[in-house]
């Protein structure tokens, strides 16, 4: 299959996923929908995070092809209490030097890409996101050898091949 055709097919798949997610989200209502309702629409979560108050958060990743990651919290009573798309500037601002990798993963979900630079003793985690209306961005968190945040920031995503 020619590269252009593969690229077009991948773009269509991403657009379909975004459209499907929006429809699924519309079908759910906080404090009404149950965990069964969430799983019926979104499927099995990529991860389940237990919370101190007895609730748990279902993680649904759309990386590396998409630009969203969803965290859906289910209260101790089995009802959905929150549905958040977490790849957004207000969440990126919460990333601070010294935070550990698990905290960042819980906050932003699975990254699109992880790269380790042995000589610098650093590891970068990247997430793809959209700066509305359509500007594709990459948010990067750099961890030191101790697994703690050294720095973070966003840049505009360069077209492939550059």
Short mmCIF file of C-alpha atoms in Angstrom, two decimals:
data_model
loop_
_atom_site.label_atom_id
_atom_site.label_comp_id
_atom_site.label_asym_id
_atom_site.label_seq_id
_atom_site.Cartn_x
_atom_site.Cartn_y
_atom_site.Cartn_z
CA UNK A 1 0.00 0.00 0.00
CA UNK A 2 1.49 3.40 -0.96
CA UNK A 3 2.53 5.68 1.91
CA UNK A 4 -0.01 8.40 1.01
CA UNK A 5 -2.85 5.87 1.07
CA UNK A 6 -1.70 4.48 4.45
CA UNK A 7 -1.48 8.03 5.81
CA UNK A 8 -4.99 8.87 4.57
CA UNK A 9 -6.38 5.66 6.11
CA UNK A 10 -4.72 6.48 9.44
CA UNK A 11 -6.15 10.02 9.38
CA UNK A 12 -9.65 8.67 8.71
CA UNK A 13 -9.29 6.20 11.59
CA UNK A 14 -8.30 9.03 13.96
CA UNK A 15 -11.24 11.18 12.86
CA UNK A 16 -13.62 8.25 13.31
CA UNK A 17 -12.23 7.63 16.80
CA UNK A 18 -12.73 11.27 17.79
CA UNK A 19 -16.28 11.23 16.44
CA UNK A 20 -17.04 7.98 18.22
CA UNK A 21 -15.65 9.34 21.50
CA UNK A 22 -17.86 12.44 21.26
CA UNK A 23 -20.94 10.27 20.71
CA UNK A 24 -19.98 8.01 23.63
CA UNK A 25 -19.48 11.01 25.90
CA UNK A 26 -22.92 12.41 24.99
CA UNK A 27 -24.49 9.11 26.05
CA UNK A 28 -23.06 9.33 29.59
CA UNK A 29 -24.29 11.51 32.45
CA UNK A 30 -22.54 12.28 35.73
CA UNK A 31 -24.18 10.81 38.85
CA UNK A 32 -26.54 8.76 36.62
CA UNK A 33 -24.41 6.53 34.37
CA UNK A 34 -22.86 3.45 35.94
CA UNK A 35 -19.50 1.79 35.42
CA UNK A 36 -21.27 -0.78 33.24
CA UNK A 37 -22.56 2.08 31.05
CA UNK A 38 -19.03 3.50 30.73
CA UNK A 39 -17.50 0.12 29.86
CA UNK A 40 -20.32 -0.58 27.36
CA UNK A 41 -19.40 2.60 25.49
CA UNK A 42 -15.61 2.80 25.94
CA UNK A 43 -14.67 -0.86 26.45
CA UNK A 44 -12.06 -2.14 28.86
CA UNK A 45 -9.92 0.65 30.33
CA UNK A 46 -6.18 0.81 29.71
CA UNK A 47 -5.64 1.20 33.45
CA UNK A 48 -7.67 1.45 36.66
CA UNK A 49 -6.48 3.81 39.40
CA UNK A 50 -7.77 3.29 42.96
CA UNK A 51 -8.58 6.53 44.80
CA UNK A 52 -8.30 7.19 48.55
CA UNK A 53 -12.04 7.90 48.92
CA UNK A 54 -13.11 4.45 47.65
CA UNK A 55 -13.72 5.59 44.09
CA UNK A 56 -11.62 4.50 41.12
CA UNK A 57 -10.61 6.11 37.84
CA UNK A 58 -10.73 4.36 34.48
CA UNK A 59 -8.01 5.46 32.07
CA UNK A 60 -8.78 5.48 28.32
CA UNK A 61 -5.79 6.41 26.16
CA UNK A 62 -6.00 7.70 22.62
CA UNK A 63 -2.23 8.08 22.15
CA UNK A 64 -0.24 7.90 19.91
CA UNK A 65 -2.73 8.36 17.04
CA UNK A 66 -5.23 10.56 18.87
CA UNK A 67 -4.92 13.82 20.78
CA UNK A 68 -6.90 12.95 23.90
CA UNK A 69 -6.67 10.78 26.99
CA UNK A 70 -9.78 10.32 29.13
CA UNK A 71 -10.01 9.74 32.87
CA UNK A 72 -13.46 8.60 34.00
CA UNK A 73 -14.06 8.45 37.76
CA UNK A 74 -16.52 5.96 39.22
CA UNK A 75 -17.69 6.76 42.75
CA UNK A 76 -17.91 4.24 45.59
CA UNK A 77 -21.63 3.96 44.74
CA UNK A 78 -20.82 2.69 41.21
CA UNK A 79 -21.94 5.90 39.43
CA UNK A 80 -19.77 8.01 37.13
CA UNK A 81 -18.76 11.18 38.98
CA UNK A 82 -16.40 12.73 36.40
CA UNK A 83 -15.33 12.37 32.77
CA UNK A 84 -12.27 14.42 31.88
CA UNK A 85 -10.16 14.80 28.75
CA UNK A 86 -6.83 15.37 30.51
CA UNK A 87 -4.51 16.55 27.71
CA UNK A 88 -5.05 20.27 28.12
CA UNK A 89 -3.00 23.31 29.23
CA UNK A 90 -4.71 23.55 32.65
CA UNK A 91 -3.41 20.05 33.45
CA UNK A 92 0.03 20.66 31.93
CA UNK A 93 0.42 23.64 34.30
CA UNK A 94 0.11 21.24 37.26
CA UNK A 95 3.29 19.37 36.24
CA UNK A 96 6.06 20.61 38.54
CA UNK A 97 9.75 19.72 38.98
CA UNK A 98 10.22 16.93 41.49
CA UNK A 99 6.98 15.05 40.69
CA UNK A 100 7.43 11.31 40.09
CA UNK A 101 6.52 9.30 36.98
CA UNK A 102 3.47 7.60 38.52
CA UNK A 103 1.97 10.97 39.49
CA UNK A 104 2.42 12.23 35.92
CA UNK A 105 0.97 9.03 34.47
CA UNK A 106 -2.09 9.31 36.73
CA UNK A 107 -2.50 12.94 35.73
CA UNK A 108 -2.07 12.65 31.93
CA UNK A 109 -2.44 8.98 31.04
CA UNK A 110 -0.15 6.93 28.88
CA UNK A 111 2.22 8.99 26.74
CA UNK A 112 2.40 8.68 22.97
CA UNK A 113 6.16 8.17 23.06
CA UNK A 114 8.97 7.56 25.58
CA UNK A 115 12.60 8.24 24.73
CA UNK A 116 15.65 7.68 26.93
CA UNK A 117 18.84 9.65 26.40
CA UNK A 118 21.62 7.65 28.10
CA UNK A 119 24.34 10.30 27.93
CA UNK A 120 22.11 13.02 29.39
CA UNK A 121 20.57 10.55 31.87
CA UNK A 122 17.11 11.85 30.94
CA UNK A 123 13.87 10.33 29.73
CA UNK A 124 11.24 12.27 27.77
CA UNK A 125 7.56 11.36 27.70
CA UNK A 126 5.51 12.98 24.91
CA UNK A 127 1.74 13.46 24.57
CA UNK A 128 0.01 14.67 21.40
CA UNK A 129 -2.69 17.29 21.93
CA UNK A 130 -4.62 19.95 20.05
CA UNK A 131 -4.35 23.66 20.79
CA UNK A 132 -7.78 24.79 19.54
CA UNK A 133 -8.93 25.07 16.97
CA UNK A 134 -6.54 22.77 15.06
CA UNK A 135 -2.88 23.35 15.96
CA UNK A 136 -1.19 20.00 16.69
CA UNK A 137 1.10 20.16 19.72
CA UNK A 138 3.40 17.90 21.71
CA UNK A 139 3.68 18.20 25.49
CA UNK A 140 6.96 16.79 26.82
CA UNK A 141 7.92 15.92 30.39
CA UNK A 142 11.63 15.31 31.00
CA UNK A 143 12.59 13.05 33.90
CA UNK A 144 16.02 12.79 35.49
CA UNK A 145 17.76 9.53 36.45
CA UNK A 146 15.77 9.47 39.72
CA UNK A 147 12.46 9.33 37.77
CA UNK A 148 11.47 12.83 38.86
CA UNK A 149 10.39 15.73 36.64
CA UNK A 150 13.21 18.07 35.61
CA UNK A 151 11.20 20.22 33.18
CA UNK A 152 8.19 20.23 30.88
CA UNK A 153 6.74 22.21 28.03
CA UNK A 154 4.78 22.22 24.76
CA UNK A 155 5.90 22.82 21.19
CA UNK A 156 4.08 22.77 17.91
CA UNK A 157 4.29 19.36 16.23
CA UNK A 158 6.41 19.38 13.12
CA UNK A 159 5.11 17.68 9.98
CA UNK A 160 6.48 14.16 9.44
CA UNK A 161 9.84 14.05 7.71
CA UNK A 162 11.16 17.33 9.14
#
